[in-house]
XYZ file of C-alpha atoms in Angstrom:
588
model
C 0.000 0.000 0.000
C 1.221 3.482 -0.848
C 2.564 5.710 1.958
C -0.298 8.124 2.658
C -0.840 11.132 4.873
C -3.405 10.853 7.636
C -5.668 13.198 5.699
C -5.430 11.135 2.508
C -6.110 7.926 4.439
C -9.250 9.421 5.973
C -10.478 10.459 2.527
C -9.903 6.938 1.197
C -11.775 5.363 4.105
C -14.667 7.828 3.721
C -14.867 6.998 0.005
C -14.905 3.244 0.740
C -17.703 3.740 3.283
C -19.662 6.019 0.930
C -19.422 3.415 -1.860
C -20.608 0.669 0.504
C -17.271 -1.135 0.321
C -16.464 -0.719 4.008
C -18.581 -0.895 7.171
C -18.809 2.524 8.813
C -19.496 1.029 12.257
C -16.416 -1.170 11.986
C -14.303 1.841 10.947
C -15.502 3.775 14.031
C -14.840 0.796 16.285
C -11.285 0.351 14.956
C -10.588 4.092 15.256
C -11.529 3.944 18.945
C -9.415 0.846 19.584
C -6.209 1.972 17.878
C -3.526 4.403 18.922
C -4.160 7.835 17.268
C -0.990 7.436 15.169
C -1.885 3.917 13.971
C -3.329 3.273 10.498
C -7.029 2.423 10.426
C -6.737 1.467 6.756
C -3.978 -1.049 7.502
C -6.110 -2.589 10.248
C -9.071 -2.871 7.858
C -6.807 -4.732 5.446
C -5.452 -6.997 8.196
C -9.003 -7.910 9.206
C -9.888 -8.493 5.545
C -12.734 -5.996 5.891
C -11.476 -4.475 2.619
C -9.037 -5.798 0.043
C -6.044 -4.303 -1.737
C -7.967 -3.836 -4.986
C -10.608 -1.684 -3.254
C -7.967 0.417 -1.517
C -5.938 0.860 -4.715
C -8.977 2.080 -6.684
C -10.003 4.459 -3.893
C -6.441 5.750 -3.529
C -6.221 6.451 -7.249
C -9.490 8.388 -7.120
C -8.398 10.461 -4.113
C -4.939 11.421 -5.370
C -6.115 11.930 -8.954
C -4.082 9.241 -10.713
C -5.614 6.969 -13.412
C -6.284 3.397 -12.241
C -5.736 0.371 -14.486
C -6.835 -3.227 -13.992
C -4.017 -5.514 -15.169
C -5.939 -8.773 -15.109
C -6.841 -8.864 -18.813
C -3.991 -6.712 -20.132
C -1.668 -8.315 -22.679
C 1.816 -6.813 -22.605
C 4.120 -7.000 -25.592
C 7.405 -8.736 -24.814
C 9.395 -5.808 -26.257
C 7.561 -3.354 -23.976
C 8.014 -5.627 -20.966
C 11.740 -5.675 -21.685
C 11.926 -1.862 -21.427
C 12.467 -2.194 -17.674
C 14.946 -4.847 -16.421
C 13.252 -7.700 -14.587
C 15.182 -6.977 -11.365
C 13.830 -3.392 -11.332
C 10.276 -4.603 -12.033
C 10.424 -6.917 -9.023
C 12.129 -4.347 -6.794
C 9.766 -1.383 -7.261
C 6.689 -3.314 -8.460
C 6.319 -1.362 -11.692
C 4.971 -2.816 -14.938
C 5.646 -1.123 -18.318
C 2.477 -1.077 -20.427
C 3.191 0.796 -23.650
C 4.594 3.931 -25.243
C 2.943 7.069 -26.602
C 4.745 10.150 -27.927
C 8.030 8.929 -26.450
C 6.553 8.538 -22.948
C 6.412 5.079 -21.331
C 3.201 4.249 -19.445
C 4.040 2.408 -16.215
C 1.607 0.790 -13.755
C 2.722 1.026 -10.115
C 1.271 0.133 -6.753
C 2.906 3.054 -4.892
C 2.484 6.046 -7.169
C 3.510 8.388 -4.329
C 7.042 6.969 -4.319
C 8.802 9.783 -6.200
C 12.219 8.174 -5.732
C 11.063 4.942 -7.410
C 9.557 6.917 -10.310
C 12.780 8.873 -10.820
C 14.814 5.687 -10.530
C 12.862 4.000 -13.344
C 12.928 7.096 -15.556
C 16.704 7.468 -15.144
C 17.257 3.719 -15.579
C 15.578 3.623 -18.992
C 16.570 7.210 -19.889
C 12.997 8.032 -20.856
C 10.113 10.022 -19.331
C 7.325 7.917 -17.810
C 3.626 8.394 -17.078
C 2.446 6.645 -13.928
C -0.847 4.770 -13.566
C -1.997 3.099 -10.369
C -2.861 -0.567 -9.998
C -3.248 -3.098 -7.205
C -0.525 -5.268 -5.731
C -2.549 -8.327 -6.755
C -2.574 -7.122 -10.373
C 1.179 -6.603 -10.394
C 1.833 -9.989 -8.759
C -0.381 -11.705 -11.345
C 1.534 -10.064 -14.191
C 4.853 -11.020 -12.589
C 3.635 -14.600 -12.253
C 2.193 -14.647 -15.763
C 5.355 -13.310 -17.363
C 7.752 -15.018 -14.954
C 10.213 -16.774 -17.179
C 9.217 -14.491 -20.062
C 11.465 -14.293 -23.066
C 12.899 -10.825 -22.408
C 15.716 -12.556 -20.537
C 16.669 -14.353 -23.730
C 17.155 -11.082 -25.573
C 19.219 -9.684 -22.706
C 21.431 -12.774 -22.789
C 21.763 -12.578 -26.550
C 22.769 -8.917 -26.308
C 25.357 -9.825 -23.672
C 26.661 -12.503 -26.010
C 26.963 -9.893 -28.792
C 30.269 -9.683 -30.561
C 31.675 -12.612 -28.596
C 29.301 -15.046 -30.338
C 30.155 -13.550 -33.700
C 33.890 -13.993 -33.047
C 33.389 -17.541 -31.785
C 31.309 -18.304 -34.874
C 34.561 -17.947 -36.817
C 36.455 -20.088 -34.291
C 34.093 -23.018 -33.962
C 36.863 -25.454 -33.083
C 36.688 -24.230 -29.477
C 32.955 -24.723 -28.898
C 33.301 -25.483 -25.210
C 34.760 -22.033 -24.599
C 31.643 -20.457 -26.107
C 29.407 -22.338 -23.698
C 31.383 -21.613 -20.583
C 32.183 -17.964 -21.218
C 28.931 -16.735 -22.758
C 25.591 -15.994 -21.019
C 23.822 -18.302 -23.461
C 23.015 -20.724 -20.625
C 20.806 -17.991 -19.144
C 18.980 -17.713 -22.481
C 18.384 -21.484 -22.587
C 17.150 -21.499 -18.991
C 14.701 -18.704 -19.807
C 13.361 -20.509 -22.887
C 12.869 -23.738 -20.895
C 11.173 -21.840 -18.064
C 8.821 -20.107 -20.499
C 7.905 -23.430 -22.121
C 7.215 -25.053 -18.754
C 5.079 -22.092 -17.619
C 2.980 -22.182 -20.780
C 2.563 -25.987 -20.548
C 4.312 -26.502 -23.885
C 4.930 -30.120 -24.895
C 7.799 -29.365 -27.297
C 10.333 -26.642 -28.095
C 11.628 -26.296 -31.669
C 14.907 -24.437 -32.226
C 15.176 -24.013 -35.990
C 18.001 -22.328 -37.961
C 17.150 -20.256 -41.028
C 19.571 -18.583 -43.419
C 19.872 -15.366 -41.410
C 18.153 -16.063 -38.090
C 17.222 -18.649 -35.487
C 13.549 -19.100 -34.644
C 12.111 -20.584 -31.458
C 8.698 -22.255 -31.566
C 6.695 -23.991 -28.824
C 3.946 -26.570 -29.260
C 1.156 -25.507 -26.910
C -2.129 -27.451 -26.844
C -0.925 -29.369 -29.875
C -0.265 -26.335 -32.086
C 3.168 -24.861 -32.857
C 3.537 -21.149 -32.093
C 6.506 -18.972 -32.975
C 7.666 -17.190 -29.820
C 10.761 -15.341 -30.952
C 13.573 -14.732 -33.455
C 17.229 -14.753 -32.441
C 20.355 -13.706 -34.362
C 21.941 -16.525 -36.346
C 25.246 -15.936 -34.505
C 23.681 -17.366 -31.320
C 22.932 -20.769 -32.877
C 26.325 -22.501 -32.316
C 26.472 -21.504 -28.648
C 22.847 -22.474 -27.928
C 23.050 -25.864 -29.663
C 26.416 -26.604 -28.025
C 24.985 -25.814 -24.581
C 22.146 -28.262 -25.190
C 24.575 -30.934 -26.421
C 26.759 -30.633 -23.326
C 23.764 -30.894 -20.983
C 22.564 -33.948 -22.942
C 26.006 -35.635 -22.951
C 26.161 -35.518 -26.754
C 29.156 -34.944 -29.023
C 29.535 -31.199 -29.390
C 31.834 -31.482 -32.402
C 29.477 -33.754 -34.368
C 27.343 -31.788 -36.828
C 26.786 -34.334 -39.617
C 24.456 -36.949 -38.102
C 21.362 -36.855 -35.843
C 21.874 -37.250 -32.091
C 19.418 -38.040 -29.280
C 19.869 -37.283 -25.601
C 18.137 -36.252 -22.420
C 18.511 -34.213 -19.240
C 16.295 -32.806 -16.493
C 15.716 -29.277 -15.192
C 13.994 -27.782 -12.161
C 11.352 -25.130 -12.823
C 9.769 -23.683 -9.664
C 10.957 -26.750 -7.717
C 9.240 -28.988 -10.259
C 11.350 -31.518 -12.127
C 10.859 -31.506 -15.898
C 12.388 -34.330 -17.923
C 13.641 -33.270 -21.373
C 14.141 -35.490 -24.419
C 16.492 -33.974 -27.006
C 16.609 -34.680 -30.755
C 19.235 -32.835 -32.837
C 19.354 -33.136 -36.627
C 21.490 -31.493 -39.318
C 19.385 -29.323 -41.638
C 20.198 -26.970 -44.508
C 21.118 -23.934 -42.407
C 22.626 -25.625 -39.355
C 21.278 -27.976 -36.683
C 17.649 -28.228 -35.644
C 16.878 -29.050 -32.005
C 13.547 -30.439 -30.796
C 13.081 -30.650 -27.022
C 10.168 -32.635 -25.602
C 9.113 -31.651 -22.085
C 7.825 -34.351 -19.762
C 6.465 -33.454 -16.333
C 7.839 -36.174 -14.035
C 5.751 -35.290 -10.980
C 2.784 -37.427 -10.004
C -0.407 -36.543 -11.861
C -3.892 -37.586 -10.801
C -5.848 -38.403 -13.955
C -9.507 -39.242 -14.449
C -10.571 -40.749 -17.744
C -13.905 -38.885 -17.712
C -12.202 -35.499 -17.371
C -10.004 -36.322 -20.352
C -13.098 -36.504 -22.564
C -14.103 -40.173 -22.638
C -17.787 -40.688 -21.934
C -20.925 -42.643 -22.766
C -20.619 -45.817 -24.788
C -16.839 -45.501 -25.205
C -16.298 -45.188 -21.464
C -18.550 -48.138 -20.681
C -16.729 -50.361 -23.201
C -13.333 -49.477 -21.737
C -14.425 -49.966 -18.129
C -15.825 -53.382 -19.066
C -12.475 -54.260 -20.676
C -10.280 -53.274 -17.716
C -12.478 -55.111 -15.214
C -11.636 -58.446 -16.815
C -8.817 -60.378 -15.071
C -6.820 -60.885 -18.280
C -6.654 -59.836 -21.913
C -5.363 -56.840 -23.858
C -6.457 -53.187 -23.907
C -4.790 -51.369 -26.795
C -4.972 -47.707 -27.759
C -3.906 -46.193 -31.070
C -3.319 -42.843 -32.691
C -0.555 -40.659 -34.128
C 2.341 -39.287 -32.069
C 1.120 -36.769 -29.500
C -2.484 -37.977 -29.452
C -2.463 -38.805 -25.726
C -2.218 -42.598 -25.941
C 0.129 -42.992 -22.960
C -1.929 -40.566 -20.879
C -5.045 -42.640 -21.559
C -3.254 -45.789 -20.362
C -2.095 -43.988 -17.200
C -5.679 -42.943 -16.517
C -6.914 -46.514 -16.984
C -4.203 -47.820 -14.650
C -5.308 -45.196 -12.134
C -8.806 -46.713 -12.347
C -7.663 -50.218 -11.399
C -4.730 -49.389 -9.105
C -4.983 -51.275 -5.837
C -2.776 -52.663 -3.079
C -4.065 -56.097 -4.037
C -2.498 -56.208 -7.492
C 1.044 -55.835 -8.838
C 1.228 -53.371 -11.738
C 4.478 -53.184 -13.718
C 5.117 -50.809 -16.631
C 7.818 -50.747 -19.292
C 8.107 -47.293 -20.861
C 10.282 -45.176 -23.121
C 10.307 -42.695 -21.526
C 8.564 -42.832 -18.124
C 6.304 -39.815 -18.658
C 4.549 -39.681 -15.278
C 5.645 -41.059 -11.949
C 2.818 -42.872 -10.169
C 2.842 -44.086 -6.589
C 2.181 -47.798 -6.161
C 3.260 -48.647 -9.729
C 6.556 -50.358 -10.599
C 7.798 -48.368 -13.592
C 10.777 -49.480 -15.725
C 12.628 -47.209 -18.152
C 13.706 -48.788 -21.461
C 17.475 -48.529 -21.991
C 18.434 -49.797 -25.428
C 22.149 -49.052 -24.920
C 22.167 -51.376 -21.903
C 20.172 -54.059 -23.730
C 16.851 -53.285 -22.019
C 14.386 -53.190 -24.929
C 10.605 -53.603 -24.841
C 10.976 -57.277 -25.736
C 13.740 -58.153 -23.236
C 12.090 -56.031 -20.556
C 8.742 -57.738 -21.067
C 10.369 -61.168 -20.634
C 11.821 -59.972 -17.335
C 8.536 -58.453 -16.150
C 6.681 -61.731 -16.645
C 9.034 -63.304 -14.064
C 8.104 -60.639 -11.481
C 4.618 -62.009 -10.687
C 2.673 -59.134 -12.258
C -1.114 -58.936 -12.403
C -1.162 -56.002 -14.815
C 1.500 -55.132 -17.401
C 1.765 -51.904 -19.364
C 4.065 -51.877 -22.398
C 4.656 -48.336 -23.634
C 4.471 -49.325 -27.310
C 4.285 -52.466 -29.428
C 6.937 -51.688 -32.042
C 7.847 -55.086 -33.455
C 6.697 -58.644 -33.879
C 8.675 -59.941 -30.902
C 7.065 -57.477 -28.485
C 3.622 -58.229 -29.981
C 4.097 -61.989 -29.533
C 5.203 -61.548 -25.917
C 2.264 -59.226 -25.127
C -0.211 -61.764 -26.528
C 1.450 -64.568 -24.547
C 1.203 -62.470 -21.384
C -2.518 -61.936 -21.985
C -3.005 -65.669 -22.633
C -1.283 -66.600 -19.374
C -3.646 -64.612 -17.154
C -2.273 -61.059 -17.247
C -4.074 -57.846 -18.081
C -1.944 -56.083 -20.712
C -2.093 -52.401 -21.710
C -0.194 -51.042 -24.707
C -0.222 -48.634 -27.665
C 0.239 -48.855 -31.435
C 0.622 -46.261 -34.169
C -2.470 -46.728 -36.347
C -5.110 -44.283 -37.580
C -8.129 -45.864 -35.920
C -9.253 -48.416 -33.381
C -10.159 -50.932 -36.082
C -6.721 -50.460 -37.676
C -5.122 -52.122 -34.629
C -6.442 -55.537 -35.622
C -4.929 -55.911 -39.134
C -1.742 -54.224 -37.859
C -1.224 -56.993 -35.290
C -2.023 -59.617 -37.917
C 0.706 -58.067 -40.098
C 3.097 -58.512 -37.162
C 2.531 -62.252 -37.355
C 0.003 -62.740 -34.548
C -2.288 -65.690 -35.288
C -5.906 -64.531 -35.777
C -7.327 -67.011 -33.260
C -4.853 -65.800 -30.600
C -5.713 -62.175 -31.293
C -9.438 -62.866 -31.157
C -9.175 -64.629 -27.813
C -6.935 -62.053 -26.085
C -8.273 -58.631 -27.109
C -10.748 -57.058 -24.692
C -11.127 -53.589 -26.191
C -9.313 -51.401 -28.719
C -9.287 -47.590 -28.581
C -8.621 -44.977 -31.237
C -8.013 -41.375 -30.205
C -7.042 -37.820 -31.142
C -6.676 -34.592 -29.152
C -8.587 -31.370 -29.846
C -8.249 -27.973 -28.201
C -10.946 -26.954 -25.711
C -12.880 -23.720 -26.175
C -12.018 -21.313 -23.364
C -14.584 -20.314 -20.733
C -14.724 -16.786 -22.200
C -16.929 -17.495 -25.187
C -19.867 -16.514 -27.299
C -22.557 -18.566 -29.005
C -23.667 -18.409 -32.619
C -25.995 -20.193 -35.023
C -24.405 -22.772 -37.289
C -24.326 -21.967 -41.009
C -26.223 -24.004 -43.570
C -23.045 -25.884 -44.512
C -22.158 -26.562 -40.857
C -25.705 -27.763 -40.123
C -25.657 -30.189 -43.053
C -22.244 -31.469 -41.966
C -23.411 -32.036 -38.388
C -26.529 -33.884 -39.534
C -24.601 -36.076 -41.962
C -22.235 -37.202 -39.181
C -24.446 -37.467 -36.071
C -27.977 -36.879 -37.350
C -28.866 -40.555 -36.972
C -27.828 -40.674 -33.296
C -29.166 -37.292 -32.078
C -32.520 -37.174 -30.225
C -35.449 -36.954 -32.632
C -37.751 -35.238 -30.128
C -37.587 -33.511 -26.739
C -38.890 -36.588 -24.927
C -35.827 -38.622 -25.913
C -33.195 -35.955 -25.122
C -32.451 -37.079 -21.554
C -32.200 -40.774 -22.409
C -30.019 -40.353 -25.507
C -27.822 -37.717 -23.834
C -27.153 -40.102 -20.961
C -26.421 -42.971 -23.354
C -23.943 -40.874 -25.379
C -22.445 -39.251 -22.286
C -23.162 -35.606 -23.185
C -25.704 -33.645 -21.186
C -28.333 -31.558 -22.938
C -27.777 -32.637 -26.539
C -30.014 -30.775 -29.013
C -32.869 -32.320 -30.943
C -31.952 -33.014 -34.576
C -32.547 -29.797 -36.505
C -32.341 -29.095 -40.233
C -32.132 -25.319 -39.721
C -29.287 -24.613 -37.263
C -27.527 -25.581 -34.026
C -26.210 -23.250 -31.329
C -22.412 -23.557 -31.277
C -19.683 -21.854 -29.241
C -16.436 -20.060 -30.038
C -13.862 -18.751 -27.578
C -12.461 -15.242 -27.200
C -9.075 -14.827 -28.872
C -6.620 -13.435 -26.294
C -2.897 -13.786 -25.633
C -3.595 -16.367 -22.904
C -6.099 -18.230 -25.096
C -4.894 -17.962 -28.727
C -7.706 -18.690 -31.156
C -10.118 -18.926 -28.217
C -8.755 -22.234 -26.925
C -7.180 -23.408 -23.684
C -6.409 -27.015 -22.749
C -7.254 -30.164 -24.677
C -9.800 -32.974 -24.699
C -9.725 -36.394 -26.304
C -11.806 -37.724 -29.176
C -12.330 -41.446 -28.701
C -13.716 -44.472 -30.459
C -13.741 -47.870 -28.801
C -14.482 -51.340 -30.097
C -15.415 -53.952 -27.539
C -14.258 -57.296 -28.912
C -17.285 -59.566 -28.611
C -18.024 -62.863 -30.360
C -19.039 -61.222 -33.658
C -15.892 -59.072 -33.782
C -13.812 -62.157 -32.978
C -15.263 -63.902 -36.034
C -14.290 -60.988 -38.293
C -10.730 -61.081 -36.907
C -10.403 -64.804 -37.572
C -11.632 -64.274 -41.139
C -8.930 -61.601 -41.760
C -11.455 -58.809 -42.325
C -10.231 -55.338 -43.233
C -10.291 -52.391 -40.816
C -13.280 -50.903 -42.680
C -15.272 -54.134 -42.402
C -14.507 -54.377 -38.670
C -15.499 -50.749 -38.121
C -18.732 -51.202 -40.067
C -19.701 -54.100 -37.808
C -18.712 -52.153 -34.684
C -20.835 -49.161 -35.753
C -23.827 -51.427 -36.276
C -23.369 -52.449 -32.636
C -23.372 -48.839 -31.416
C -19.709 -47.777 -31.558
C -19.327 -43.986 -31.806
C -16.534 -43.005 -34.198
C -13.924 -40.365 -33.343
C -15.473 -37.955 -35.816
C -18.920 -38.475 -34.311
C -17.473 -38.024 -30.827
C -15.892 -34.783 -32.023
C -19.196 -33.401 -33.350
C -20.949 -34.361 -30.078
C -18.256 -32.362 -28.267
C -18.940 -29.448 -30.647
C -22.662 -29.564 -29.819
C -21.775 -29.696 -26.102
C -19.591 -26.577 -26.368
C -16.323 -28.396 -25.623
C -14.590 -27.754 -28.943
C -15.217 -26.342 -32.419
C -15.954 -27.787 -35.843
C -12.631 -26.360 -37.066
C -10.746 -28.338 -34.411
C -12.550 -31.594 -35.225
C -11.813 -31.082 -38.929
C -8.176 -30.300 -38.120
C -7.481 -33.593 -36.344
C -10.134 -35.973 -37.652
C -11.013 -34.886 -41.193
C -9.537 -38.142 -42.543
C -11.835 -40.278 -40.403
C -15.324 -41.450 -41.249
C-alpha cells in the first residue's frame, strides 16, 4: 500500500464507506481501539474488511491518478523488456506501452517519487504513472515469470563474442562456458514449462534462429534470435545432454532434467542437421505425479462403458492407437489409475517414463544397456505381475510376448501407431500374430485424437447451412429426434443436454481470442472411439477382415466413431468444428 498522509487515508476510508465497500461502524470501532498514530486502513486490510484492490482504486481516485486493472492486459514482450526484470520486481512497476516517447508504467505506490525517478533514469525516458493493485502486479509477474525478455538480454550480452566464436568453432566449449547463453536457454525452458508446452523447436534459417513452442498441440513462434547465437545455444544443449559437441553431420538423441519452480521436468532432445545448421527439438515431460480421471479427459458414454468393461476383466489386452502426440500414454495412465490397488502388482515398461505414479513399478527402457521392450517384457513376466503396461508395441517380438502375457492370465495395456481403433487388428495380424490368438486375447481397442478446448470466455452463434448439413450427416442418426428422448439419448452418449436433430441450425460456441487463449482455446480434450471385442468381432478377426469391415460391424453395434465423438463435443460446447476437422477430417 502506498505511503499516505493521515488526511489522505481518511479520505480513502470515507470513500470506501460512501461506496458501501467498508462498514462505517467497523471503521468507528477500529478508530476507537487503535492508537491515534496507527493506520485504520492497515487494520481494515489486516481484518480483511477491505481488500487491496478496493484500496488501490479508492487511492487512485483520491490522489487523482488513473487506475488500471491488469488482469486482462496483454503486454508485448518488447515493452516488458523496457524495464529490467530486477527493477520490475524491486519497485513493483509494470511497463504497459509507449505514446509520444513517454512510457506508461503501472505502479502500486504512485507516491514513491524516488522509485519513479529511478525507473525514468534507468531507462533514460520520461514515464507516465498509472496506479494498480498489488494483486494485479503480482499476477503479471507470475504470468510473465520466465518471459522471453531474458533471452534477448542474454543474446545482447553474447553480442560480438558469439560472432567472433562463430569464426572459431573449433573451441565450442569455450563459447558455452564464457557466454551468457546458458541464461537464455534457462529462460526458454522456463517459459515453455510455464505455458505448458509439450515441445520446443529451435530451428536455424539462413539469417536467423527461430524458437517455436507446441502448446495445446499447435506450434507457435515465440521469438527470433540472431543466427550468430545458434552454435552456442546448440552446443549448450549438447553438453547438458552428454552428446558430441563437435558432431554436426548426423542426428543425435539425448536427455537431461531441469527444475522449474521446484518442479522436475524431464527433457528429451533430438538434434538433426538441416540446410542452415542444426535443428533441435526438445520434448518436455512433467515427471511429478499426476492424478488423472478418464472422464475429465473426454471419454464418456458408450466408449467409457466399453473401456471400463475391458479393464475389469482379469486378463486380456487393452490397446490404444493414434498418431504421435495424441495422448495414448496418458489414456493408459488414466486406466491404470482406475484399477490401481494394493491387491495387485502393476508393472510398466516405458520409453520414456512420462509420469511417476505411486504404487506402480515403472521401468525405463534402456536400449544401450540391452533393455528393450521385448527383453524387458520377458523380465517383467518373471516378477509375478497382475497387470502389465508396455509403452508401445513396435515389433513382432514385443507383440508376440504381449499376446502370450494376456493368454497366461495377465491384463496387458499397450499402444500402437495406427489411424483408428479398427486399424489395430490388421496391424497386429501383419506382425505375425495368429488370428485365433488375437481374437481370444483382445478385450477392447481404442482410437483417439486430441482437440483444443474452447475457453470459458466465449460466445454462441448459429451454425451456417453448410455446418448444419455437416453435423446432420455425421451425427444426425444418433441425435434425439424429439424432446422426450433428449435425456435418455444424452445419458447414453455421455453428453448432457444434446439438441434435438434440426435441419435449420444448431447453437455452437467459439472462444475469445486473447494472448492467454490464442484462437479462443485453452487445454485439450480427447476424441475417442472404442471397439469392444465380442463374439461377432472375434469372427471378423479370424476371417482376416479389413479395418473398414470391422469398423462397419462395430458401428452397427453402437460404436461412436472419433469424428462423431468430435461433433458431439462441438454440440456440447467443448470444442469447435474447425478443431474436429483439423485432427479428424480423414476419419469417417
